[in-house]
Tab-separated table of C-alpha atoms in Angstrom:
chain	number	residue	atom	x	y	z
A	557	MET	CA	72.573	-57.827	161.863
A	558	THR	CA	68.992	-56.549	161.683
A	559	THR	CA	68.956	-52.768	162.194
A	560	ASP	CA	65.170	-52.219	162.448
A	561	LYS	CA	63.613	-54.427	165.139
A	562	ALA	CA	60.008	-53.477	164.364
A	563	PRO	CA	58.126	-56.248	162.515
A	564	HIS	CA	57.823	-55.769	158.754
A	565	THR	CA	55.828	-57.423	155.976
A	566	LEU	CA	57.512	-58.698	152.828
A	567	ILE	CA	55.545	-58.842	149.566
A	568	ILE	CA	56.704	-60.816	146.537
A	569	ASP	CA	55.111	-59.521	143.315
A	570	ILE	CA	55.765	-61.638	140.207
A	571	GLY	CA	54.460	-59.844	137.131
A	572	LYS	CA	54.886	-60.876	133.527
A	573	THR	CA	57.471	-58.138	132.932
A	574	HIS	CA	59.132	-57.676	136.322
A	575	VAL	CA	59.630	-59.496	139.609
A	576	LYS	CA	59.471	-57.148	142.574
A	577	LEU	CA	60.056	-57.442	146.273
A	578	HIS	CA	58.682	-54.889	148.723
A	579	VAL	CA	59.180	-54.468	152.458
A	580	LEU	CA	56.407	-52.609	154.294
A	581	ASP	CA	56.381	-51.240	157.821
A	582	ARG	CA	53.546	-51.610	160.357
A	583	GLN	CA	51.497	-48.959	158.530
A	584	PHE	CA	52.161	-50.732	155.216
A	585	ASP	CA	54.316	-47.854	154.044
A	586	SER	CA	57.230	-48.830	151.805
A	587	ALA	CA	60.544	-49.292	153.579
A	588	PHE	CA	62.426	-51.070	150.777
A	589	SER	CA	61.831	-52.267	147.232
A	590	LYS	CA	63.816	-53.969	144.525
A	591	GLN	CA	63.008	-55.468	141.138
A	592	MET	CA	64.451	-57.486	138.279
A	593	SER	CA	63.302	-58.174	134.731
A	594	ASN	CA	61.225	-61.307	134.335
A	595	SER	CA	62.426	-63.074	131.205
A	596	VAL	CA	61.137	-66.256	129.582
A	597	ASP	CA	63.438	-69.279	129.618
A	598	VAL	CA	63.693	-70.491	126.009
A	599	SER	CA	66.359	-73.124	126.669
A	600	SER	CA	64.001	-75.868	127.804
A	601	ILE	CA	61.546	-78.144	125.966
A	602	TYR	CA	59.200	-75.162	125.530
A	603	PRO	CA	59.253	-71.491	126.626
A	604	SER	CA	58.734	-71.382	130.355
A	605	ALA	CA	58.972	-69.236	133.463
A	606	ASP	CA	62.573	-68.996	134.610
A	607	VAL	CA	61.804	-70.292	138.096
A	608	ALA	CA	65.470	-70.946	138.910
A	609	LYS	CA	66.406	-67.346	138.186
A	610	ILE	CA	63.385	-66.013	140.112
A	611	TRP	CA	64.090	-68.273	143.099
A	612	ASP	CA	67.769	-67.333	143.308
A	613	TRP	CA	66.962	-63.637	142.999
A	614	MET	CA	64.296	-63.860	145.702
A	615	LEU	CA	66.606	-65.675	148.110
A	616	ASN	CA	69.458	-63.224	147.582
A	617	THR	CA	67.144	-60.230	147.993
A	618	ILE	CA	65.516	-61.644	151.127
A	619	LYS	CA	68.971	-62.181	152.613
A	620	GLU	CA	69.715	-58.536	151.881
A	621	VAL	CA	66.416	-57.490	153.461
A	622	SER	CA	66.831	-59.613	156.605
A	623	ARG	CA	70.069	-57.813	157.463
A	624	ARG	CA	68.115	-54.547	157.717
A	625	PHE	CA	64.593	-55.470	158.796
A	626	LEU	CA	62.778	-57.922	161.017
A	627	VAL	CA	60.424	-59.698	158.608
A	628	SER	CA	57.520	-61.360	160.413
A	629	ARG	CA	55.103	-62.017	157.521
A	630	ILE	CA	55.464	-62.843	153.826
A	631	THR	CA	52.901	-63.176	151.070
A	632	ILE	CA	52.898	-63.281	147.298
A	633	THR	CA	50.949	-62.069	144.285
A	634	THR	CA	51.553	-63.174	140.694
A	635	HIS	CA	50.161	-62.878	137.194
A	636	GLY	CA	47.477	-65.348	136.149
A	637	ALA	CA	47.202	-68.127	133.552
A	638	THR	CA	50.093	-69.983	135.149
A	639	ALA	CA	50.404	-73.165	137.188
A	640	ALA	CA	53.076	-75.619	138.264
A	641	LEU	CA	52.913	-79.400	137.969
A	642	ILE	CA	54.904	-80.802	140.869
A	643	ASP	CA	55.915	-84.094	142.402
A	644	ARG	CA	55.749	-83.268	146.085
A	645	ASP	CA	58.198	-86.096	146.859
A	646	SER	CA	60.717	-85.183	144.182
A	647	SER	CA	64.373	-84.869	145.065
A	648	LEU	CA	64.628	-81.916	142.684
A	649	LYS	CA	64.864	-78.543	144.387
A	650	ASP	CA	62.044	-76.993	142.332
A	651	GLY	CA	59.792	-80.073	142.502
A	652	LEU	CA	58.674	-79.631	138.903
A	653	VAL	CA	57.793	-82.576	136.667
A	654	LEU	CA	57.556	-80.161	133.722
A	655	PRO	CA	58.710	-76.541	133.289
A	656	VAL	CA	56.156	-73.841	134.179
A	657	LEU	CA	54.696	-73.139	130.742
A	658	ASP	CA	54.742	-69.548	129.466
A	659	TYR	CA	51.130	-68.628	128.633
A	660	GLU	CA	52.207	-66.797	125.470
A	661	PHE	CA	53.456	-70.043	123.890
A	662	ALA	CA	51.265	-70.190	120.761
A	663	PRO	CA	51.369	-73.961	120.019
A	664	THR	CA	49.219	-74.624	123.077
A	665	PHE	CA	46.424	-73.121	120.990
A	666	SER	CA	47.321	-74.171	117.439
A	667	ASP	CA	48.081	-77.797	118.393
A	668	THR	CA	44.843	-78.326	120.323
A	669	PRO	CA	41.826	-77.424	118.136
A	670	GLU	CA	39.903	-80.307	119.733
A	671	TYR	CA	40.116	-78.549	123.098
A	672	GLU	CA	37.231	-76.309	122.021
A	673	TYR	CA	34.905	-79.325	122.244
A	674	ILE	CA	35.709	-80.158	125.858
A	675	ARG	CA	36.091	-76.717	127.423
A	676	PRO	CA	33.045	-75.467	129.382
A	677	GLU	CA	30.530	-73.121	127.831
A	678	PHE	CA	30.872	-69.435	128.610
A	679	VAL	CA	27.571	-69.383	130.504
A	680	ASP	CA	29.134	-71.883	132.922
A	681	SER	CA	32.695	-70.590	133.342
A	682	CYS	CA	32.480	-66.956	132.148
A	683	SER	CA	35.881	-67.746	130.641
A	684	PRO	CA	36.199	-66.920	126.929
A	685	SER	CA	38.320	-68.888	124.493
A	686	LEU	CA	41.618	-66.993	124.514
A	687	PRO	CA	44.755	-67.158	122.345
A	688	ALA	CA	47.913	-69.142	123.121
A	689	GLY	CA	47.751	-70.556	126.655
A	690	LEU	CA	45.737	-67.802	128.316
A	691	ASN	CA	43.159	-70.423	129.270
A	692	LEU	CA	45.035	-72.467	131.845
A	693	GLY	CA	42.881	-75.510	131.086
A	694	ARG	CA	44.250	-75.485	127.543
A	695	GLN	CA	47.781	-75.527	128.931
A	696	LEU	CA	47.015	-78.569	131.075
A	697	TYR	CA	45.370	-80.321	128.137
A	698	TRP	CA	48.366	-79.606	125.894
A	699	LEU	CA	50.862	-80.736	128.521
A	700	LYS	CA	48.975	-83.964	129.193
A	701	LYS	CA	48.672	-84.677	125.473
A	702	THR	CA	52.276	-83.799	124.600
A	703	PHE	CA	54.130	-85.097	127.675
A	704	PRO	CA	51.944	-87.896	129.099
A	705	ALA	CA	54.737	-89.646	130.999
A	706	GLN	CA	55.838	-86.509	132.857
A	707	PHE	CA	52.245	-85.398	133.442
A	708	SER	CA	51.448	-88.735	135.069
A	709	GLN	CA	54.211	-88.133	137.621
A	710	ALA	CA	52.496	-85.014	138.989
A	711	THR	CA	51.104	-85.277	142.491
A	712	ASP	CA	49.729	-81.727	142.490
A	713	VAL	CA	48.704	-78.828	140.272
A	714	LEU	CA	49.549	-75.602	142.088
A	715	MET	CA	48.434	-72.157	140.981
A	716	TYR	CA	51.452	-69.885	140.533
A	717	PRO	CA	51.268	-67.958	143.851
A	718	GLN	CA	50.727	-71.184	145.761
A	719	TYR	CA	53.628	-72.889	143.993
A	720	TRP	CA	55.969	-70.374	145.556
A	721	ALA	CA	54.212	-70.712	148.934
A	722	TRP	CA	54.912	-74.452	148.712
A	723	ARG	CA	58.567	-73.823	147.848
A	724	PHE	CA	58.965	-71.761	151.015
A	725	THR	CA	56.801	-73.784	153.422
A	726	GLY	CA	55.929	-77.206	152.014
A	727	LYS	CA	52.210	-76.440	152.398
A	728	ARG	CA	50.023	-77.232	149.374
A	729	VAL	CA	46.816	-75.230	148.850
A	730	SER	CA	44.656	-73.857	146.039
A	731	GLU	CA	43.146	-70.356	146.001
A	732	ILE	CA	40.083	-69.007	144.223
A	733	THR	CA	41.376	-65.823	142.526
A	734	SER	CA	43.906	-67.769	140.463
A	735	LEU	CA	41.517	-70.684	139.845
A	736	GLY	CA	38.746	-68.326	138.713
A	737	CYS	CA	40.870	-66.235	136.342
A	738	HIS	CA	39.858	-67.279	132.766
A	739	THR	CA	41.211	-70.779	133.419
A	740	ASP	CA	38.220	-72.854	132.165
A	741	LEU	CA	38.783	-74.837	135.366
A	742	TRP	CA	36.192	-73.093	137.537
A	743	SER	CA	32.412	-72.975	137.160
A	744	ILE	CA	31.172	-69.492	138.028
A	745	ARG	CA	27.626	-70.818	137.799
A	746	ASP	CA	28.101	-73.711	140.212
A	747	GLN	CA	30.969	-72.266	142.296
A	748	THR	CA	33.030	-75.407	142.016
A	749	TYR	CA	35.476	-77.014	139.599
A	750	SER	CA	34.170	-77.166	136.047
A	751	ALA	CA	33.498	-80.385	134.159
A	752	LEU	CA	36.827	-79.862	132.366
A	753	VAL	CA	38.727	-80.891	135.500
A	754	ALA	CA	37.001	-84.285	135.456
A	755	GLU	CA	37.534	-84.500	131.675
A	756	LEU	CA	41.266	-84.079	132.251
A	757	ASN	CA	41.076	-86.577	135.123
A	758	CYS	CA	43.070	-84.266	137.340
A	759	GLN	CA	40.595	-83.360	140.086
A	760	HIS	CA	42.778	-85.268	142.565
A	761	LEU	CA	45.757	-83.037	141.695
A	762	PHE	CA	44.285	-79.844	143.126
A	763	PRO	CA	44.938	-79.311	146.853
A	764	PRO	CA	42.151	-78.021	149.135
A	765	ILE	CA	40.999	-74.466	148.449
A	766	GLN	CA	41.970	-71.968	151.124
A	767	PRO	CA	41.392	-68.192	151.262
A	768	ALA	CA	44.109	-65.827	150.097
A	769	TRP	CA	44.757	-64.830	153.717
A	770	PHE	CA	45.368	-68.449	154.798
A	771	SER	CA	48.625	-68.931	156.687
A	772	CYS	CA	50.731	-71.699	155.172
A	773	GLY	CA	52.734	-71.641	158.387
A	774	LYS	CA	56.409	-71.167	159.033
A	775	LEU	CA	59.128	-71.442	156.406
A	776	HIS	CA	61.246	-74.587	156.164
A	777	PRO	CA	63.557	-74.237	159.197
A	778	GLU	CA	66.768	-74.642	157.207
A	779	LEU	CA	65.578	-72.128	154.585
A	780	SER	CA	64.519	-69.625	157.234
A	781	ALA	CA	67.915	-69.894	158.910
A	782	ASP	CA	69.784	-69.556	155.615
A	783	LEU	CA	67.799	-66.415	154.752
A	784	GLY	CA	68.421	-64.861	158.152
A	785	LEU	CA	64.702	-64.735	158.963
A	786	ASP	CA	63.190	-65.180	162.404
A	787	SER	CA	61.891	-68.724	162.889
A	788	SER	CA	58.402	-67.352	163.660
A	789	CYS	CA	58.014	-65.685	160.226
A	790	GLU	CA	54.785	-66.839	158.506
A	791	PHE	CA	54.049	-67.225	154.801
A	792	TYR	CA	50.512	-66.607	153.468
A	793	SER	CA	48.953	-68.321	150.467
A	794	GLY	CA	48.644	-65.219	148.240
A	795	LEU	CA	46.511	-64.305	145.224
A	796	HIS	CA	46.248	-63.189	141.594
A	797	ASP	CA	47.700	-59.695	141.066
A	798	SER	CA	44.691	-57.884	139.566
A	799	ASN	CA	42.552	-59.212	142.395
A	800	ALA	CA	45.041	-57.810	144.884
A	801	SER	CA	44.440	-54.347	143.418
A	802	PHE	CA	40.685	-54.865	143.431
A	803	LEU	CA	40.518	-56.120	147.012
A	804	ARG	CA	41.285	-52.773	148.643
A	805	TYR	CA	38.458	-51.009	146.835
A	806	ARG	CA	36.040	-53.862	147.387
A	807	LEU	CA	36.553	-53.383	151.124
A	808	ALA	CA	36.640	-49.561	151.054
A	809	GLN	CA	33.700	-48.839	148.721
A	810	ASP	CA	31.322	-51.164	150.560
A	811	SER	CA	27.995	-51.030	148.655
A	812	LEU	CA	28.942	-48.305	146.151
A	813	PRO	CA	29.596	-49.323	142.516
A	814	PHE	CA	33.083	-48.715	141.120
A	815	THR	CA	35.553	-49.942	138.507
A	816	VAL	CA	39.253	-50.563	139.075
A	817	VAL	CA	41.459	-50.184	136.000
A	818	SER	CA	44.559	-52.183	136.885
A	819	THR	CA	47.371	-51.302	134.482
A	820	GLY	CA	50.696	-52.898	133.635
A	821	THR	CA	51.538	-55.391	130.917
A	822	TRP	CA	47.794	-56.061	131.009
A	823	THR	CA	45.095	-53.432	131.472
A	824	ILE	CA	42.278	-55.166	133.328
A	825	LEU	CA	38.995	-53.451	134.140
A	826	MET	CA	37.150	-54.973	137.100
A	827	ALA	CA	33.656	-53.538	137.553
A	828	SER	CA	31.599	-54.139	140.677
A	829	GLN	CA	27.834	-54.661	140.603
A	830	VAL	CA	27.750	-55.305	136.856
A	831	PRO	CA	25.536	-58.227	135.765
A	832	LEU	CA	27.513	-61.040	134.192
A	833	SER	CA	24.946	-61.060	131.389
A	834	THR	CA	26.683	-57.963	129.963
A	835	LEU	CA	29.834	-59.979	129.196
A	836	ASP	CA	30.673	-60.682	125.563
A	837	PRO	CA	33.293	-63.444	125.251
A	838	LYS	CA	34.188	-62.258	121.744
A	839	ARG	CA	35.339	-58.924	123.226
A	840	ASP	CA	37.775	-60.401	125.786
A	841	MET	CA	35.229	-59.869	128.529
A	842	LEU	CA	35.077	-62.386	131.336
A	843	ALA	CA	34.429	-62.865	135.022
A	844	ASN	CA	37.168	-63.140	137.590
A	845	VAL	CA	36.480	-64.297	141.121
A	846	ASP	CA	37.589	-61.881	143.817
A	847	ALA	CA	39.324	-62.826	147.065
A	848	LEU	CA	35.960	-63.022	148.853
A	849	GLY	CA	34.594	-65.455	146.263
A	850	THR	CA	32.388	-63.008	144.346
A	851	PRO	CA	32.338	-63.088	140.514
A	852	ILE	CA	33.443	-59.735	139.034
A	853	ALA	CA	32.711	-58.553	135.482
A	854	CYS	CA	35.979	-57.796	133.682
A	855	ALA	CA	37.318	-56.561	130.354
A	856	ARG	CA	40.954	-56.472	129.317
A	857	PHE	CA	43.604	-55.750	126.751
A	858	MET	CA	47.400	-55.808	126.812
A	859	GLY	CA	47.664	-52.100	127.513
A	860	GLY	CA	51.333	-51.939	128.465
A	861	ARG	CA	52.381	-54.239	125.648
A	862	GLU	CA	50.310	-52.336	123.048
A	863	PHE	CA	51.494	-48.943	124.319
A	864	GLU	CA	55.093	-50.020	123.841
A	865	SER	CA	54.382	-51.491	120.402
A	866	ILE	CA	52.704	-48.302	119.146
A	867	CYS	CA	55.577	-46.175	120.431
A	868	GLU	CA	58.114	-48.373	118.676
A	869	GLN	CA	56.216	-48.510	115.382
A	870	ALA	CA	55.454	-44.774	115.420
A	871	GLY	CA	59.032	-43.735	116.153
A	872	SER	CA	58.883	-42.847	119.852
A	873	TRP	CA	60.503	-44.219	122.979
A	874	LEU	CA	58.722	-44.891	126.279
A	875	GLY	CA	60.297	-42.050	128.250
A	876	GLU	CA	59.769	-39.392	125.581
A	877	GLN	CA	58.199	-36.149	126.791
A	878	PHE	CA	54.963	-34.856	125.257
A	879	GLU	CA	52.232	-32.344	126.014
A	880	GLU	CA	48.518	-31.905	125.507
A	881	SER	CA	49.258	-29.995	122.307
A	882	HIS	CA	50.684	-33.220	120.839
A	883	LEU	CA	47.395	-34.959	121.577
A	884	GLN	CA	45.515	-32.097	119.928
A	885	ALA	CA	47.698	-32.447	116.843
A	886	ILE	CA	46.636	-36.099	116.558
A	887	ILE	CA	42.990	-35.042	116.513
A	888	ASP	CA	43.568	-32.141	114.127
A	889	LYS	CA	45.534	-34.282	111.668
A	890	SER	CA	43.072	-37.231	111.967
A	891	VAL	CA	45.739	-39.776	112.873
A	892	PHE	CA	44.497	-43.049	114.353
A	893	ALA	CA	46.038	-46.189	115.814
A	894	LEU	CA	43.689	-49.130	115.276
A	895	PRO	CA	43.981	-52.439	117.155
A	896	ASP	CA	45.119	-55.098	117.636
A	897	PHE	CA	48.780	-54.542	118.601
A	898	SER	CA	48.953	-57.593	120.896
A	899	ASP	CA	48.571	-60.609	118.592
A	900	GLY	CA	45.097	-61.641	119.593
A	901	SER	CA	44.024	-60.152	122.932
A	902	GLY	CA	41.543	-57.423	123.792
A	903	PRO	CA	38.124	-56.478	122.395
A	904	PHE	CA	39.461	-56.445	118.823
A	905	GLY	CA	41.779	-59.421	119.169
A	906	GLY	CA	42.873	-60.828	115.834
A	907	ARG	CA	42.192	-57.651	113.889
A	908	GLY	CA	45.291	-56.495	112.018
A	909	SER	CA	46.834	-53.412	113.586
A	910	GLU	CA	47.195	-50.316	111.436
A	911	PHE	CA	47.778	-46.578	111.452
A	912	VAL	CA	45.493	-44.195	109.596
A	913	GLY	CA	46.659	-40.719	108.630
A	914	PRO	CA	50.116	-39.100	108.565
A	915	VAL	CA	51.537	-40.912	111.591
A	916	GLU	CA	55.028	-39.571	110.836
A	917	LYS	CA	53.787	-36.029	111.612
A	918	VAL	CA	52.636	-36.722	115.175
A	919	SER	CA	54.168	-37.873	118.456
A	920	GLY	CA	54.218	-41.661	118.703
A	921	ILE	CA	53.941	-41.687	122.491
A	922	ALA	CA	51.022	-39.259	122.323
A	923	LEU	CA	49.335	-41.562	119.811
A	924	ALA	CA	49.870	-44.558	122.120
A	925	THR	CA	48.380	-42.503	124.947
A	926	MET	CA	45.299	-41.628	122.908
A	927	TYR	CA	44.898	-45.255	121.833
A	928	CYS	CA	44.967	-46.632	125.376
A	929	ALA	CA	42.541	-43.970	126.648
A	930	LEU	CA	40.121	-44.874	123.854
A	931	MET	CA	40.442	-48.589	124.575
A	932	ILE	CA	39.708	-48.127	128.285
A	933	ASP	CA	36.778	-45.844	127.448
A	934	TYR	CA	35.415	-48.449	125.007
A	935	GLN	CA	35.617	-51.205	127.584
A	936	LEU	CA	33.976	-49.111	130.296
A	937	THR	CA	31.057	-48.603	127.920
A	938	MET	CA	30.942	-52.315	127.073
A	939	LEU	CA	30.828	-53.156	130.784
A	940	GLN	CA	28.113	-50.555	131.458
A	941	ALA	CA	30.316	-49.526	134.372
A	942	GLN	CA	28.849	-47.263	137.042
A	943	GLY	CA	30.384	-45.122	139.774
A	944	LYS	CA	34.008	-44.155	140.230
A	945	VAL	CA	36.661	-45.213	137.739
A	946	ILE	CA	39.876	-45.803	139.674
A	947	ILE	CA	43.217	-46.023	137.844
A	948	GLU	CA	45.886	-48.266	139.375
A	949	GLY	CA	49.398	-49.151	138.326
A	950	ALA	CA	51.666	-48.193	135.444
A	951	PHE	CA	49.362	-45.713	133.679
A	952	LEU	CA	49.487	-43.470	136.755
A	953	LYS	CA	52.872	-42.418	135.368
A	954	ASN	CA	51.042	-40.985	132.346
A	955	PRO	CA	48.791	-38.227	133.741
A	956	LEU	CA	47.770	-37.084	130.242
A	957	LEU	CA	46.322	-40.531	129.526
A	958	CYS	CA	44.253	-40.289	132.706
A	959	ALA	CA	43.191	-36.734	131.786
A	960	VAL	CA	42.007	-37.794	128.327
A	961	LEU	CA	40.047	-40.692	129.836
A	962	ASN	CA	38.461	-38.246	132.291
A	963	GLN	CA	37.305	-36.048	129.419
A	964	LEU	CA	35.965	-39.080	127.551
A	965	ARG	CA	34.071	-40.240	130.662
A	966	ALA	CA	32.612	-36.852	131.526
A	967	GLU	CA	29.483	-38.523	132.918
A	968	GLN	CA	31.592	-40.418	135.468
A	969	SER	CA	34.499	-39.440	137.665
A	970	VAL	CA	38.017	-40.750	137.101
A	971	TRP	CA	40.200	-41.083	140.169
A	972	LEU	CA	43.881	-41.853	140.595
A	973	SER	CA	45.253	-44.114	143.262
A	974	ARG	CA	47.756	-42.305	145.465
A	975	ASP	CA	49.503	-45.618	145.943
A	976	ALA	CA	51.890	-46.519	143.132
A	977	THR	CA	51.863	-50.143	144.298
A	978	GLY	CA	48.190	-50.923	144.854
A	979	THR	CA	48.761	-54.595	144.077
A	980	VAL	CA	51.335	-54.757	146.857
A	981	LEU	CA	49.051	-53.099	149.408
A	982	GLY	CA	46.158	-55.359	148.483
A	983	ALA	CA	48.384	-58.373	149.031
A	984	ALA	CA	49.612	-56.909	152.331
A	985	TYR	CA	46.053	-56.884	153.684
A	986	LEU	CA	46.113	-60.679	153.592
A	987	THR	CA	48.796	-60.813	156.265
A	988	ASP	CA	46.704	-58.949	158.873
A	989	TRP	CA	43.224	-59.919	157.753
A	990	GLU	CA	41.442	-59.892	161.119
A	991	LYS	CA	42.750	-56.454	162.101
A	992	ILE	CA	43.052	-54.677	158.765
A	993	LYS	CA	41.811	-51.103	158.502
A	994	VAL	CA	41.198	-50.150	154.902
A	995	ASP	CA	42.760	-46.842	153.929
A	996	VAL	CA	42.484	-45.915	150.262
A	997	GLU	CA	43.883	-42.581	149.118
A	998	LEU	CA	42.492	-41.227	145.853
A	999	GLN	CA	42.820	-37.965	144.008
A	1000	PRO	CA	40.665	-36.771	141.120
A	1001	ALA	CA	42.245	-36.986	137.694
A	1002	GLU	CA	42.889	-33.814	135.770
A	1003	MET	CA	40.668	-33.320	132.745
A	1004	SER	CA	42.088	-32.548	129.325
A	1005	ALA	CA	40.525	-29.792	127.213
A	1006	LEU	CA	40.961	-31.319	123.789
A	1007	ARG	CA	38.856	-29.870	120.987
A	1008	SER	CA	36.693	-32.325	119.017
A	1009	LEU	CA	37.687	-35.279	121.209
A	1010	GLN	CA	34.188	-36.791	121.107
A	1011	ALA	CA	34.099	-36.537	117.307
A	1012	TYR	CA	37.558	-38.139	117.140
A	1013	ARG	CA	36.287	-41.024	119.265
A	1014	GLN	CA	33.351	-41.525	116.893
A	1015	GLN	CA	35.728	-41.565	113.902
A	1016	TRP	CA	37.912	-44.144	115.669
A	1017	LEU	CA	34.914	-46.358	116.349
A	1018	ALA	CA	33.684	-45.974	112.762
A	1019	LEU	CA	37.079	-47.030	111.385
A	1020	LEU	CA	36.903	-50.176	113.509
A	1021	GLN	CA	33.663	-51.162	111.815
A	1022	GLN	CA	35.147	-51.037	108.320
């Protein structure tokens, strides 16, 4: 029995590390949340998203939610570089003709050197050549080459958020934020599908493009009844997670320049009003397309993944306590963490990671904090970012990281989102698009008072040139 009769909004958030479900009230304040670890399925023909586990968990959690809340609207946000090849008429529950390929599966890159000759030029797509399957076009090429029979059975290619929308509603659509996210499939220059789509002969597989706030309609009646949802509940098409974070500030800042630093497994900087000519594809810089269809200059590295790796290698654990004095000790002892700790991503992708100095004499988590602050600072400079720097996501739990970045960016102002789930709120806007009132709460970051921080940064940069 539903205990709260007021209509609520349900947000599904599928990240690379966790799957989360949030219930928001009319003011988009959190009323319920739950999460599970998102693990890769290695039991199939290649590493893939565990869609069966995700689906079962979502259904069970929605059943739990529907006993407490009246859910009237649902939408979804997911990580990028992921798509599903489906047979819309399949008798299989998941509709898949092939498993949903995990973008970190390295053979997609090593087995397809010829792909470099058919992918669009950077000036066209603003999509750099990335490792493993981070270019979605490379995944499709590899799948078609390796599994031609199964590939030929596909009736549709669905971006990851829209795959789940189809599972719930049967409606097939495409959406620009996932299509325009370093896929090689979208021409930023021409604002249409790139020549690669014709090269792959799969233009007919992409459903019509609809905005992220498009209503896919009601859920399948039998599914809605099984979940305990009201038959009038609508499901919206959804969007790429970093774009969900960016959307709120795009609407709130209006004509003012700003940069959103969306943090999690990936740290993605999205800078408004930056010319795309500043982008260097060799530095993991690219353009995403925001929910309104505007190209956005971006830079990225696997911040959460690298933070964890540095902690592990330097003898710390993620929850370990540290203070500003530990950061000062890193500077005083000239200890440096040098990229790349992510096996190929970021502005120094492919460079062998290393520590310089007596790493055993400093705090590993403090060193990871310093490293990530320096990386964000470096990418802000590369982007020539102007205006406010707004931190979103996981790094909000590390106020010293934000404070160091604020000291490094003394000429700008670093702000912290008051919302721990900015991605969720950005997605929630899609469900009330015509009436939405943008309300963004920010607070200024503290500023560290580290001695010789600027000189330390210069030493770090100099070591990277050796």
